[in-house]
């Protein structure tokens, strides 16, 4: 896969660590558990979107953009990392936020990621009641054009074929690390929402002929949406890389039932998963993505989904700033 031919703006600390979860492996009774620390990508507290933004920001610069525009929920990790990436690249940034999660804590609108958005210098646009993010983003892009500037729009989660290249890189990096550790990876498990992270990882694992499977955990509580997003991005990414003959979109695996009651709304399994990871491995998960995804992995282990002699890598996608908007849970 010829990733070198795509422009890339350096943002991430790479490679991120691949670490054994020895205490959790023993406590949960196997399989062998490892964690890929993409919470350590380095850009403004890190997270998985940084890898996507290396390719998206490079594309924005190639198009001579002056301002990056993106959208997300109030506590969006993607939005925070986009604001940071724009600052690093010397670009303006305008963010469209909506209040899609009915979480009553006042900190939700002022702390965590949204606080960092402001510190990073982004212009925040909060959707009015009844206004969609798409409608507001279109207005923002029109206003930028009216000022004689060039806007560059990044979709939710940075999830398109260009952004997914970041997770193709992550998958290949992970496999290279595993070879250096004489480790055979059987499964990679990660949170899946807007689709780009899982799509990129799926293309990397399938396109390289690794034999490992990528299992996405639906954290949106909306399997048709998540599955549709992944299966749309996979073939587009595979075409960019010339590996369409080796990658099947319908081979993607989505584990359902772990996102309840809704996107961004807590459940007991997520709370316990965050506490377990913190108290056994001193690693902090987040309440929206990695917490629910790890809860799903725990449940699948309990169901006997994996053989004890298999190796499962959990991808930590970051997002810890959001914990401060959900502090009452803990």
PDB file of C-alpha atoms in Angstrom:
ATOM      1  CA  UNK A   1       0.000   0.000   0.000  1.00  0.00           C
ATOM      2  CA  UNK A   2       1.649   3.184  -1.236  1.00  0.00           C
ATOM      3  CA  UNK A   3       0.726   5.631   1.518  1.00  0.00           C
ATOM      4  CA  UNK A   4       3.789   7.759   0.809  1.00  0.00           C
ATOM      5  CA  UNK A   5       2.196   9.301  -2.263  1.00  0.00           C
ATOM      6  CA  UNK A   6      -0.469  11.054  -0.175  1.00  0.00           C
ATOM      7  CA  UNK A   7       0.436  14.440   1.336  1.00  0.00           C
ATOM      8  CA  UNK A   8       0.685  14.380   5.114  1.00  0.00           C
ATOM      9  CA  UNK A   9       1.039  17.175   7.669  1.00  0.00           C
ATOM     10  CA  UNK A  10       2.907  15.827  10.724  1.00  0.00           C
ATOM     11  CA  UNK A  11       0.840  16.091  13.907  1.00  0.00           C
ATOM     12  CA  UNK A  12       1.052  12.784  15.778  1.00  0.00           C
ATOM     13  CA  UNK A  13       3.609  11.206  18.052  1.00  0.00           C
ATOM     14  CA  UNK A  14       4.258   7.970  16.194  1.00  0.00           C
ATOM     15  CA  UNK A  15       4.493   5.092  16.749  1.00  0.00           C
ATOM     16  CA  UNK A  16       2.119   5.039  19.694  1.00  0.00           C
ATOM     17  CA  UNK A  17       2.871   2.327  22.267  1.00  0.00           C
ATOM     18  CA  UNK A  18       1.621  -1.243  21.951  1.00  0.00           C
ATOM     19  CA  UNK A  19       1.485  -2.528  25.518  1.00  0.00           C
ATOM     20  CA  UNK A  20       0.456  -5.798  27.194  1.00  0.00           C
ATOM     21  CA  UNK A  21      -2.482  -5.718  29.603  1.00  0.00           C
ATOM     22  CA  UNK A  22      -1.076  -8.441  31.829  1.00  0.00           C
ATOM     23  CA  UNK A  23      -3.222  -7.807  34.908  1.00  0.00           C
ATOM     24  CA  UNK A  24      -6.438  -7.630  32.901  1.00  0.00           C
ATOM     25  CA  UNK A  25      -5.529 -10.740  30.918  1.00  0.00           C
ATOM     26  CA  UNK A  26      -5.186 -12.653  34.197  1.00  0.00           C
ATOM     27  CA  UNK A  27      -8.310 -11.130  35.750  1.00  0.00           C
ATOM     28  CA  UNK A  28     -10.535 -11.771  32.728  1.00  0.00           C
ATOM     29  CA  UNK A  29      -9.130 -15.261  32.094  1.00  0.00           C
ATOM     30  CA  UNK A  30      -7.587 -14.735  28.663  1.00  0.00           C
ATOM     31  CA  UNK A  31      -7.245 -14.145  25.663  1.00  0.00           C
ATOM     32  CA  UNK A  32      -3.921 -12.291  25.721  1.00  0.00           C
ATOM     33  CA  UNK A  33      -4.823  -8.609  25.816  1.00  0.00           C
ATOM     34  CA  UNK A  34      -2.756  -5.755  24.430  1.00  0.00           C
ATOM     35  CA  UNK A  35      -3.604  -2.083  24.039  1.00  0.00           C
ATOM     36  CA  UNK A  36      -2.645   0.268  21.215  1.00  0.00           C
ATOM     37  CA  UNK A  37      -2.239   3.644  22.923  1.00  0.00           C
ATOM     38  CA  UNK A  38      -3.706   6.085  20.424  1.00  0.00           C
ATOM     39  CA  UNK A  39      -4.626   8.241  23.378  1.00  0.00           C
ATOM     40  CA  UNK A  40      -0.903   9.097  23.213  1.00  0.00           C
ATOM     41  CA  UNK A  41      -0.835  10.723  19.765  1.00  0.00           C
ATOM     42  CA  UNK A  42       0.169  13.940  21.494  1.00  0.00           C
ATOM     43  CA  UNK A  43      -1.894  16.668  19.841  1.00  0.00           C
ATOM     44  CA  UNK A  44      -3.783  18.628  22.542  1.00  0.00           C
ATOM     45  CA  UNK A  45      -4.276  15.603  24.842  1.00  0.00           C
ATOM     46  CA  UNK A  46      -4.173  13.159  21.915  1.00  0.00           C
ATOM     47  CA  UNK A  47      -6.689  10.764  20.405  1.00  0.00           C
ATOM     48  CA  UNK A  48      -7.417   8.848  17.246  1.00  0.00           C
ATOM     49  CA  UNK A  49      -8.515  11.809  15.125  1.00  0.00           C
ATOM     50  CA  UNK A  50      -4.965  13.165  15.060  1.00  0.00           C
ATOM     51  CA  UNK A  51      -3.940  10.441  12.599  1.00  0.00           C
ATOM     52  CA  UNK A  52      -6.824  11.329  10.277  1.00  0.00           C
ATOM     53  CA  UNK A  53      -6.061  15.019  10.524  1.00  0.00           C
ATOM     54  CA  UNK A  54      -2.500  14.526   9.269  1.00  0.00           C
ATOM     55  CA  UNK A  55      -3.985  13.677   5.866  1.00  0.00           C
ATOM     56  CA  UNK A  56      -6.969  16.037   6.037  1.00  0.00           C
ATOM     57  CA  UNK A  57      -4.908  19.094   7.004  1.00  0.00           C
ATOM     58  CA  UNK A  58      -2.411  18.290   4.243  1.00  0.00           C
ATOM     59  CA  UNK A  59      -5.303  18.198   1.783  1.00  0.00           C
ATOM     60  CA  UNK A  60      -6.615  21.522   3.127  1.00  0.00           C
ATOM     61  CA  UNK A  61      -3.206  23.123   2.656  1.00  0.00           C
ATOM     62  CA  UNK A  62      -2.973  21.710  -0.866  1.00  0.00           C
ATOM     63  CA  UNK A  63      -6.292  23.407  -1.629  1.00  0.00           C
ATOM     64  CA  UNK A  64      -4.926  26.693  -0.209  1.00  0.00           C
ATOM     65  CA  UNK A  65      -7.534  26.788   2.543  1.00  0.00           C
ATOM     66  CA  UNK A  66      -7.382  29.576   5.096  1.00  0.00           C
ATOM     67  CA  UNK A  67      -9.997  28.201   7.491  1.00  0.00           C
ATOM     68  CA  UNK A  68     -10.931  24.690   8.539  1.00  0.00           C
ATOM     69  CA  UNK A  69     -14.558  24.030   9.431  1.00  0.00           C
ATOM     70  CA  UNK A  70     -15.849  20.907  11.115  1.00  0.00           C
ATOM     71  CA  UNK A  71     -18.783  19.759  13.203  1.00  0.00           C
ATOM     72  CA  UNK A  72     -19.580  17.594  16.196  1.00  0.00           C
ATOM     73  CA  UNK A  73     -21.316  17.288  19.523  1.00  0.00           C
ATOM     74  CA  UNK A  74     -20.507  19.609  22.396  1.00  0.00           C
ATOM     75  CA  UNK A  75     -17.912  17.186  23.820  1.00  0.00           C
ATOM     76  CA  UNK A  76     -16.528  16.034  20.476  1.00  0.00           C
ATOM     77  CA  UNK A  77     -12.959  14.732  20.609  1.00  0.00           C
ATOM     78  CA  UNK A  78     -12.702  15.205  16.853  1.00  0.00           C
ATOM     79  CA  UNK A  79     -13.632  18.875  17.105  1.00  0.00           C
ATOM     80  CA  UNK A  80     -11.004  19.486  19.810  1.00  0.00           C
ATOM     81  CA  UNK A  81      -8.273  17.774  17.807  1.00  0.00           C
ATOM     82  CA  UNK A  82      -9.287  19.672  14.653  1.00  0.00           C
ATOM     83  CA  UNK A  83      -8.951  22.969  16.504  1.00  0.00           C
ATOM     84  CA  UNK A  84      -5.488  21.887  17.634  1.00  0.00           C
ATOM     85  CA  UNK A  85      -4.448  20.710  14.162  1.00  0.00           C
ATOM     86  CA  UNK A  86      -5.558  24.008  12.621  1.00  0.00           C
ATOM     87  CA  UNK A  87      -3.537  25.934  15.201  1.00  0.00           C
ATOM     88  CA  UNK A  88      -0.473  23.796  14.484  1.00  0.00           C
ATOM     89  CA  UNK A  89      -0.842  24.430  10.743  1.00  0.00           C
ATOM     90  CA  UNK A  90      -1.417  28.180  11.143  1.00  0.00           C
ATOM     91  CA  UNK A  91      -4.989  27.985   9.889  1.00  0.00           C
ATOM     92  CA  UNK A  92      -8.165  29.513  11.278  1.00  0.00           C
ATOM     93  CA  UNK A  93     -10.753  27.124  12.663  1.00  0.00           C
ATOM     94  CA  UNK A  94     -14.519  27.373  13.047  1.00  0.00           C
ATOM     95  CA  UNK A  95     -16.446  24.666  14.871  1.00  0.00           C
ATOM     96  CA  UNK A  96     -20.151  23.826  14.620  1.00  0.00           C
ATOM     97  CA  UNK A  97     -21.443  22.215  17.820  1.00  0.00           C
ATOM     98  CA  UNK A  98     -24.832  20.866  18.769  1.00  0.00           C
ATOM     99  CA  UNK A  99     -26.351  19.634  22.013  1.00  0.00           C
ATOM    100  CA  UNK A 100     -27.302  16.134  20.833  1.00  0.00           C
ATOM    101  CA  UNK A 101     -26.665  14.437  24.183  1.00  0.00           C
ATOM    102  CA  UNK A 102     -29.296  15.123  26.897  1.00  0.00           C
ATOM    103  CA  UNK A 103     -26.767  15.151  29.745  1.00  0.00           C
ATOM    104  CA  UNK A 104     -27.853  17.578  32.464  1.00  0.00           C
ATOM    105  CA  UNK A 105     -24.530  18.328  34.190  1.00  0.00           C
ATOM    106  CA  UNK A 106     -23.713  22.054  33.647  1.00  0.00           C
ATOM    107  CA  UNK A 107     -20.065  21.057  33.094  1.00  0.00           C
ATOM    108  CA  UNK A 108     -21.110  19.388  29.837  1.00  0.00           C
ATOM    109  CA  UNK A 109     -21.418  22.764  28.095  1.00  0.00           C
ATOM    110  CA  UNK A 110     -18.359  24.406  29.614  1.00  0.00           C
ATOM    111  CA  UNK A 111     -15.703  21.876  30.639  1.00  0.00           C
ATOM    112  CA  UNK A 112     -13.815  19.017  29.007  1.00  0.00           C
ATOM    113  CA  UNK A 113     -13.365  19.243  25.256  1.00  0.00           C
ATOM    114  CA  UNK A 114     -15.407  22.407  24.783  1.00  0.00           C
ATOM    115  CA  UNK A 115     -13.110  24.262  27.198  1.00  0.00           C
ATOM    116  CA  UNK A 116     -10.089  23.122  25.191  1.00  0.00           C
ATOM    117  CA  UNK A 117     -11.757  24.246  21.931  1.00  0.00           C
ATOM    118  CA  UNK A 118     -11.810  27.807  23.257  1.00  0.00           C
ATOM    119  CA  UNK A 119      -8.274  27.673  24.655  1.00  0.00           C
ATOM    120  CA  UNK A 120      -7.068  26.522  21.215  1.00  0.00           C
ATOM    121  CA  UNK A 121      -8.526  29.674  19.654  1.00  0.00           C
ATOM    122  CA  UNK A 122     -11.325  28.202  17.556  1.00  0.00           C
ATOM    123  CA  UNK A 123     -14.535  30.106  16.785  1.00  0.00           C
ATOM    124  CA  UNK A 124     -17.469  28.156  18.228  1.00  0.00           C
ATOM    125  CA  UNK A 125     -20.908  28.134  16.586  1.00  0.00           C
ATOM    126  CA  UNK A 126     -23.608  26.521  18.731  1.00  0.00           C
ATOM    127  CA  UNK A 127     -26.627  25.315  16.769  1.00  0.00           C
ATOM    128  CA  UNK A 128     -29.929  26.966  17.593  1.00  0.00           C
ATOM    129  CA  UNK A 129     -32.852  24.810  18.632  1.00  0.00           C
ATOM    130  CA  UNK A 130     -34.126  22.947  15.583  1.00  0.00           C
ATOM    131  CA  UNK A 131     -31.065  23.821  13.509  1.00  0.00           C
ATOM    132  CA  UNK A 132     -28.959  20.942  12.188  1.00  0.00           C
ATOM    133  CA  UNK A 133     -25.176  20.906  12.163  1.00  0.00           C
ATOM    134  CA  UNK A 134     -25.270  20.596   8.383  1.00  0.00           C
ATOM    135  CA  UNK A 135     -27.382  23.748   8.060  1.00  0.00           C
ATOM    136  CA  UNK A 136     -25.097  25.774  10.335  1.00  0.00           C
ATOM    137  CA  UNK A 137     -21.924  24.409   8.701  1.00  0.00           C
ATOM    138  CA  UNK A 138     -23.222  25.458   5.276  1.00  0.00           C
ATOM    139  CA  UNK A 139     -23.840  28.985   6.630  1.00  0.00           C
ATOM    140  CA  UNK A 140     -20.357  29.132   8.125  1.00  0.00           C
ATOM    141  CA  UNK A 141     -18.759  28.006   4.862  1.00  0.00           C
ATOM    142  CA  UNK A 142     -20.811  30.613   2.941  1.00  0.00           C
ATOM    143  CA  UNK A 143     -19.725  33.350   5.357  1.00  0.00           C
ATOM    144  CA  UNK A 144     -16.068  32.372   4.911  1.00  0.00           C
ATOM    145  CA  UNK A 145     -16.433  32.543   1.129  1.00  0.00           C
ATOM    146  CA  UNK A 146     -18.171  35.932   1.397  1.00  0.00           C
ATOM    147  CA  UNK A 147     -15.115  37.247   3.260  1.00  0.00           C
ATOM    148  CA  UNK A 148     -12.973  36.200   0.306  1.00  0.00           C
ATOM    149  CA  UNK A 149     -11.375  33.330   2.207  1.00  0.00           C
ATOM    150  CA  UNK A 150     -11.119  29.625   1.382  1.00  0.00           C
ATOM    151  CA  UNK A 151     -12.883  27.223   3.705  1.00  0.00           C
ATOM    152  CA  UNK A 152     -12.146  23.501   3.969  1.00  0.00           C
ATOM    153  CA  UNK A 153     -14.884  21.332   5.452  1.00  0.00           C
ATOM    154  CA  UNK A 154     -14.041  18.178   7.397  1.00  0.00           C
ATOM    155  CA  UNK A 155     -16.981  15.815   8.012  1.00  0.00           C
ATOM    156  CA  UNK A 156     -17.995  14.446  11.400  1.00  0.00           C
ATOM    157  CA  UNK A 157     -15.146  12.458  12.924  1.00  0.00           C
ATOM    158  CA  UNK A 158     -12.871  13.217   9.985  1.00  0.00           C
ATOM    159  CA  UNK A 159     -14.497  10.130   8.523  1.00  0.00           C
ATOM    160  CA  UNK A 160     -13.977   9.956   4.794  1.00  0.00           C
ATOM    161  CA  UNK A 161     -11.492   8.115   2.599  1.00  0.00           C
ATOM    162  CA  UNK A 162      -8.756  10.724   3.101  1.00  0.00           C
ATOM    163  CA  UNK A 163      -9.164  10.640   6.874  1.00  0.00           C
ATOM    164  CA  UNK A 164      -9.310   6.840   6.918  1.00  0.00           C
ATOM    165  CA  UNK A 165      -5.763   6.762   5.528  1.00  0.00           C
ATOM    166  CA  UNK A 166      -4.687   7.689   9.053  1.00  0.00           C
ATOM    167  CA  UNK A 167      -6.011   4.388  10.361  1.00  0.00           C
ATOM    168  CA  UNK A 168      -4.553   2.418   7.517  1.00  0.00           C
ATOM    169  CA  UNK A 169      -1.251   3.818   8.801  1.00  0.00           C
ATOM    170  CA  UNK A 170      -2.169   2.857  12.354  1.00  0.00           C
ATOM    171  CA  UNK A 171      -2.996  -0.710  11.334  1.00  0.00           C
ATOM    172  CA  UNK A 172       0.262  -1.142   9.452  1.00  0.00           C
ATOM    173  CA  UNK A 173       2.172   0.417  12.358  1.00  0.00           C
ATOM    174  CA  UNK A 174       0.510  -1.992  14.781  1.00  0.00           C
ATOM    175  CA  UNK A 175       1.398  -5.011  12.629  1.00  0.00           C
ATOM    176  CA  UNK A 176       4.993  -3.829  12.343  1.00  0.00           C
ATOM    177  CA  UNK A 177       5.228  -3.445  16.124  1.00  0.00           C
ATOM    178  CA  UNK A 178       3.739  -6.892  16.625  1.00  0.00           C
ATOM    179  CA  UNK A 179       6.308  -8.455  14.300  1.00  0.00           C
ATOM    180  CA  UNK A 180       9.054  -6.783  16.297  1.00  0.00           C
ATOM    181  CA  UNK A 181       7.602  -8.314  19.468  1.00  0.00           C
ATOM    182  CA  UNK A 182       7.185 -11.746  17.825  1.00  0.00           C
ATOM    183  CA  UNK A 183       3.459 -11.369  18.420  1.00  0.00           C
ATOM    184  CA  UNK A 184       0.669 -12.698  16.197  1.00  0.00           C
ATOM    185  CA  UNK A 185      -2.383 -10.434  16.332  1.00  0.00           C
ATOM    186  CA  UNK A 186      -5.671 -12.292  15.895  1.00  0.00           C
ATOM    187  CA  UNK A 187      -8.196  -9.516  16.522  1.00  0.00           C
ATOM    188  CA  UNK A 188      -8.207  -5.728  16.790  1.00  0.00           C
ATOM    189  CA  UNK A 189     -11.101  -4.223  18.763  1.00  0.00           C
ATOM    190  CA  UNK A 190     -12.035  -0.538  18.701  1.00  0.00           C
ATOM    191  CA  UNK A 191     -14.883   1.929  19.133  1.00  0.00           C
ATOM    192  CA  UNK A 192     -16.841   2.592  15.946  1.00  0.00           C
ATOM    193  CA  UNK A 193     -19.097   5.603  15.418  1.00  0.00           C
ATOM    194  CA  UNK A 194     -18.593   7.795  12.361  1.00  0.00           C
ATOM    195  CA  UNK A 195     -16.852   4.881  10.633  1.00  0.00           C
ATOM    196  CA  UNK A 196     -13.459   6.169   9.513  1.00  0.00           C
ATOM    197  CA  UNK A 197     -11.333   4.564  12.224  1.00  0.00           C
ATOM    198  CA  UNK A 198     -12.779   1.098  11.718  1.00  0.00           C
ATOM    199  CA  UNK A 199     -12.737   1.465   7.928  1.00  0.00           C
ATOM    200  CA  UNK A 200      -9.048   2.384   7.873  1.00  0.00           C
ATOM    201  CA  UNK A 201      -8.085  -0.409  10.251  1.00  0.00           C
ATOM    202  CA  UNK A 202     -10.139  -2.919   8.246  1.00  0.00           C
ATOM    203  CA  UNK A 203      -8.387  -1.901   5.026  1.00  0.00           C
ATOM    204  CA  UNK A 204      -4.962  -2.171   6.695  1.00  0.00           C
ATOM    205  CA  UNK A 205      -5.558  -5.636   8.140  1.00  0.00           C
ATOM    206  CA  UNK A 206      -7.279  -7.078   5.069  1.00  0.00           C
ATOM    207  CA  UNK A 207      -5.160  -5.289   2.475  1.00  0.00           C
ATOM    208  CA  UNK A 208      -1.919  -6.458   4.071  1.00  0.00           C
ATOM    209  CA  UNK A 209      -3.090 -10.064   4.255  1.00  0.00           C
ATOM    210  CA  UNK A 210      -2.479 -10.138   8.021  1.00  0.00           C
ATOM    211  CA  UNK A 211      -5.282 -12.590   8.778  1.00  0.00           C
ATOM    212  CA  UNK A 212      -6.345 -10.456  11.756  1.00  0.00           C
ATOM    213  CA  UNK A 213      -9.947  -9.286  12.054  1.00  0.00           C
ATOM    214  CA  UNK A 214     -11.096  -5.788  12.990  1.00  0.00           C
ATOM    215  CA  UNK A 215     -14.081  -5.756  15.345  1.00  0.00           C
ATOM    216  CA  UNK A 216     -15.849  -2.441  15.749  1.00  0.00           C
ATOM    217  CA  UNK A 217     -17.972  -1.841  18.833  1.00  0.00           C
ATOM    218  CA  UNK A 218     -21.065   0.243  18.025  1.00  0.00           C
ATOM    219  CA  UNK A 219     -20.985   3.136  20.511  1.00  0.00           C
ATOM    220  CA  UNK A 220     -23.719   5.093  18.721  1.00  0.00           C
ATOM    221  CA  UNK A 221     -26.507   2.636  19.611  1.00  0.00           C
ATOM    222  CA  UNK A 222     -27.389   2.870  15.911  1.00  0.00           C
ATOM    223  CA  UNK A 223     -25.997  -0.196  14.093  1.00  0.00           C
ATOM    224  CA  UNK A 224     -27.476   0.579  10.643  1.00  0.00           C
ATOM    225  CA  UNK A 225     -25.851   4.024  10.639  1.00  0.00           C
ATOM    226  CA  UNK A 226     -22.456   2.790  11.828  1.00  0.00           C
ATOM    227  CA  UNK A 227     -22.421  -0.199   9.479  1.00  0.00           C
ATOM    228  CA  UNK A 228     -23.441   2.003   6.571  1.00  0.00           C
ATOM    229  CA  UNK A 229     -20.692   4.524   7.312  1.00  0.00           C
ATOM    230  CA  UNK A 230     -17.975   1.869   7.513  1.00  0.00           C
ATOM    231  CA  UNK A 231     -19.085  -0.004   4.402  1.00  0.00           C
ATOM    232  CA  UNK A 232     -19.148   3.236   2.418  1.00  0.00           C
ATOM    233  CA  UNK A 233     -15.661   4.367   3.470  1.00  0.00           C
ATOM    234  CA  UNK A 234     -13.936   0.954   3.111  1.00  0.00           C
ATOM    235  CA  UNK A 235     -14.177   0.625  -0.698  1.00  0.00           C
ATOM    236  CA  UNK A 236     -13.341   4.315  -1.238  1.00  0.00           C
ATOM    237  CA  UNK A 237     -10.196   3.931   0.870  1.00  0.00           C
ATOM    238  CA  UNK A 238      -9.249   0.625  -0.760  1.00  0.00           C
ATOM    239  CA  UNK A 239      -9.538   2.237  -4.207  1.00  0.00           C
ATOM    240  CA  UNK A 240      -7.243   5.089  -3.173  1.00  0.00           C
ATOM    241  CA  UNK A 241      -4.634   2.525  -2.126  1.00  0.00           C
ATOM    242  CA  UNK A 242      -5.113   0.110  -5.027  1.00  0.00           C
ATOM    243  CA  UNK A 243      -6.117  -2.854  -2.841  1.00  0.00           C
ATOM    244  CA  UNK A 244      -9.759  -3.246  -3.834  1.00  0.00           C
ATOM    245  CA  UNK A 245      -9.098  -6.836  -4.896  1.00  0.00           C
ATOM    246  CA  UNK A 246      -8.016  -7.741  -1.353  1.00  0.00           C
ATOM    247  CA  UNK A 247     -10.576  -5.847   0.735  1.00  0.00           C
ATOM    248  CA  UNK A 248     -14.264  -6.660   1.128  1.00  0.00           C
ATOM    249  CA  UNK A 249     -16.496  -4.075   2.788  1.00  0.00           C
ATOM    250  CA  UNK A 250     -19.082  -6.721   3.656  1.00  0.00           C
ATOM    251  CA  UNK A 251     -16.475  -8.570   5.728  1.00  0.00           C
ATOM    252  CA  UNK A 252     -16.471  -5.782   8.332  1.00  0.00           C
ATOM    253  CA  UNK A 253     -17.525  -6.893  11.821  1.00  0.00           C
ATOM    254  CA  UNK A 254     -19.699  -4.706  14.047  1.00  0.00           C
ATOM    255  CA  UNK A 255     -20.540  -5.768  17.600  1.00  0.00           C
ATOM    256  CA  UNK A 256     -23.936  -4.394  18.565  1.00  0.00           C
ATOM    257  CA  UNK A 257     -25.722  -3.741  21.831  1.00  0.00           C
ATOM    258  CA  UNK A 258     -23.058  -1.822  23.737  1.00  0.00           C
ATOM    259  CA  UNK A 259     -24.010   1.798  22.987  1.00  0.00           C
ATOM    260  CA  UNK A 260     -27.259   1.920  24.970  1.00  0.00           C
ATOM    261  CA  UNK A 261     -29.156   3.950  25.939  1.00  0.00           C
ATOM    262  CA  UNK A 262     -27.876   6.392  23.273  1.00  0.00           C
ATOM    263  CA  UNK A 263     -24.749   8.059  21.935  1.00  0.00           C
ATOM    264  CA  UNK A 264     -22.962   9.876  24.741  1.00  0.00           C
ATOM    265  CA  UNK A 265     -25.307   8.590  27.426  1.00  0.00           C
ATOM    266  CA  UNK A 266     -23.730   6.432  30.146  1.00  0.00           C
ATOM    267  CA  UNK A 267     -24.469   2.859  31.089  1.00  0.00           C
ATOM    268  CA  UNK A 268     -23.323   0.778  34.043  1.00  0.00           C
ATOM    269  CA  UNK A 269     -21.042  -1.480  31.994  1.00  0.00           C
ATOM    270  CA  UNK A 270     -19.133   1.540  30.683  1.00  0.00           C
ATOM    271  CA  UNK A 271     -18.637   2.941  34.187  1.00  0.00           C
ATOM    272  CA  UNK A 272     -17.338  -0.385  35.451  1.00  0.00           C
ATOM    273  CA  UNK A 273     -15.056  -0.808  32.414  1.00  0.00           C
ATOM    274  CA  UNK A 274     -13.453   2.594  33.030  1.00  0.00           C
ATOM    275  CA  UNK A 275     -12.905   1.776  36.708  1.00  0.00           C
ATOM    276  CA  UNK A 276     -11.497  -1.664  35.885  1.00  0.00           C
ATOM    277  CA  UNK A 277      -8.986  -0.361  33.340  1.00  0.00           C
ATOM    278  CA  UNK A 278      -7.913   2.438  35.690  1.00  0.00           C
ATOM    279  CA  UNK A 279      -7.526   0.242  38.758  1.00  0.00           C
ATOM    280  CA  UNK A 280      -5.846  -2.718  37.054  1.00  0.00           C
ATOM    281  CA  UNK A 281      -3.686  -0.981  34.412  1.00  0.00           C
ATOM    282  CA  UNK A 282      -3.654   2.736  35.383  1.00  0.00           C
ATOM    283  CA  UNK A 283      -5.012   3.669  31.926  1.00  0.00           C
ATOM    284  CA  UNK A 284      -7.841   6.188  31.676  1.00  0.00           C
ATOM    285  CA  UNK A 285     -10.631   5.506  29.183  1.00  0.00           C
ATOM    286  CA  UNK A 286     -13.369   7.939  28.170  1.00  0.00           C
ATOM    287  CA  UNK A 287     -17.146   7.686  28.778  1.00  0.00           C
ATOM    288  CA  UNK A 288     -18.340   8.026  25.172  1.00  0.00           C
ATOM    289  CA  UNK A 289     -16.050   5.858  23.029  1.00  0.00           C
ATOM    290  CA  UNK A 290     -13.310   3.738  24.605  1.00  0.00           C
ATOM    291  CA  UNK A 291     -15.267   3.088  27.818  1.00  0.00           C
ATOM    292  CA  UNK A 292     -18.204   1.563  25.965  1.00  0.00           C
ATOM    293  CA  UNK A 293     -15.908  -0.245  23.544  1.00  0.00           C
ATOM    294  CA  UNK A 294     -13.902  -1.835  26.346  1.00  0.00           C
ATOM    295  CA  UNK A 295     -17.120  -2.807  28.110  1.00  0.00           C
ATOM    296  CA  UNK A 296     -18.084  -4.579  24.883  1.00  0.00           C
ATOM    297  CA  UNK A 297     -14.751  -6.398  24.779  1.00  0.00           C
ATOM    298  CA  UNK A 298     -15.180  -7.541  28.396  1.00  0.00           C
ATOM    299  CA  UNK A 299     -18.624  -8.899  27.561  1.00  0.00           C
ATOM    300  CA  UNK A 300     -17.356 -10.732  24.466  1.00  0.00           C
ATOM    301  CA  UNK A 301     -14.584 -12.329  26.518  1.00  0.00           C
ATOM    302  CA  UNK A 302     -17.185 -13.464  29.038  1.00  0.00           C
ATOM    303  CA  UNK A 303     -19.234 -15.002  26.227  1.00  0.00           C
ATOM    304  CA  UNK A 304     -16.202 -17.033  25.086  1.00  0.00           C
ATOM    305  CA  UNK A 305     -15.918 -15.110  21.819  1.00  0.00           C
ATOM    306  CA  UNK A 306     -12.111 -15.533  21.799  1.00  0.00           C
ATOM    307  CA  UNK A 307      -9.845 -18.518  22.402  1.00  0.00           C
ATOM    308  CA  UNK A 308      -7.547 -18.219  25.397  1.00  0.00           C
ATOM    309  CA  UNK A 309      -4.449 -18.575  23.213  1.00  0.00           C
ATOM    310  CA  UNK A 310      -5.489 -15.752  20.859  1.00  0.00           C
ATOM    311  CA  UNK A 311      -4.136 -12.203  21.017  1.00  0.00           C
ATOM    312  CA  UNK A 312      -6.590  -9.321  21.048  1.00  0.00           C
ATOM    313  CA  UNK A 313      -5.429  -5.700  20.663  1.00  0.00           C
ATOM    314  CA  UNK A 314      -7.735  -3.013  22.012  1.00  0.00           C
ATOM    315  CA  UNK A 315      -7.249   0.389  20.356  1.00  0.00           C
ATOM    316  CA  UNK A 316      -7.517   3.231  22.862  1.00  0.00           C
ATOM    317  CA  UNK A 317      -8.964   6.076  20.799  1.00  0.00           C
ATOM    318  CA  UNK A 318      -8.501   8.752  23.480  1.00  0.00           C
ATOM    319  CA  UNK A 319     -11.140  11.192  24.684  1.00  0.00           C
ATOM    320  CA  UNK A 320     -10.278  11.497  28.375  1.00  0.00           C
ATOM    321  CA  UNK A 321     -11.140  15.258  28.534  1.00  0.00           C
ATOM    322  CA  UNK A 322     -14.828  14.288  28.278  1.00  0.00           C
ATOM    323  CA  UNK A 323     -14.589  12.625  31.705  1.00  0.00           C
ATOM    324  CA  UNK A 324     -14.719  16.084  33.278  1.00  0.00           C
ATOM    325  CA  UNK A 325     -18.154  16.613  31.753  1.00  0.00           C
ATOM    326  CA  UNK A 326     -19.383  13.357  33.348  1.00  0.00           C
ATOM    327  CA  UNK A 327     -17.685  13.674  36.737  1.00  0.00           C
ATOM    328  CA  UNK A 328     -20.811  12.871  38.763  1.00  0.00           C
ATOM    329  CA  UNK A 329     -20.692   9.288  37.447  1.00  0.00           C
ATOM    330  CA  UNK A 330     -17.482   8.641  39.340  1.00  0.00           C
TER     331      UNK A 330
END
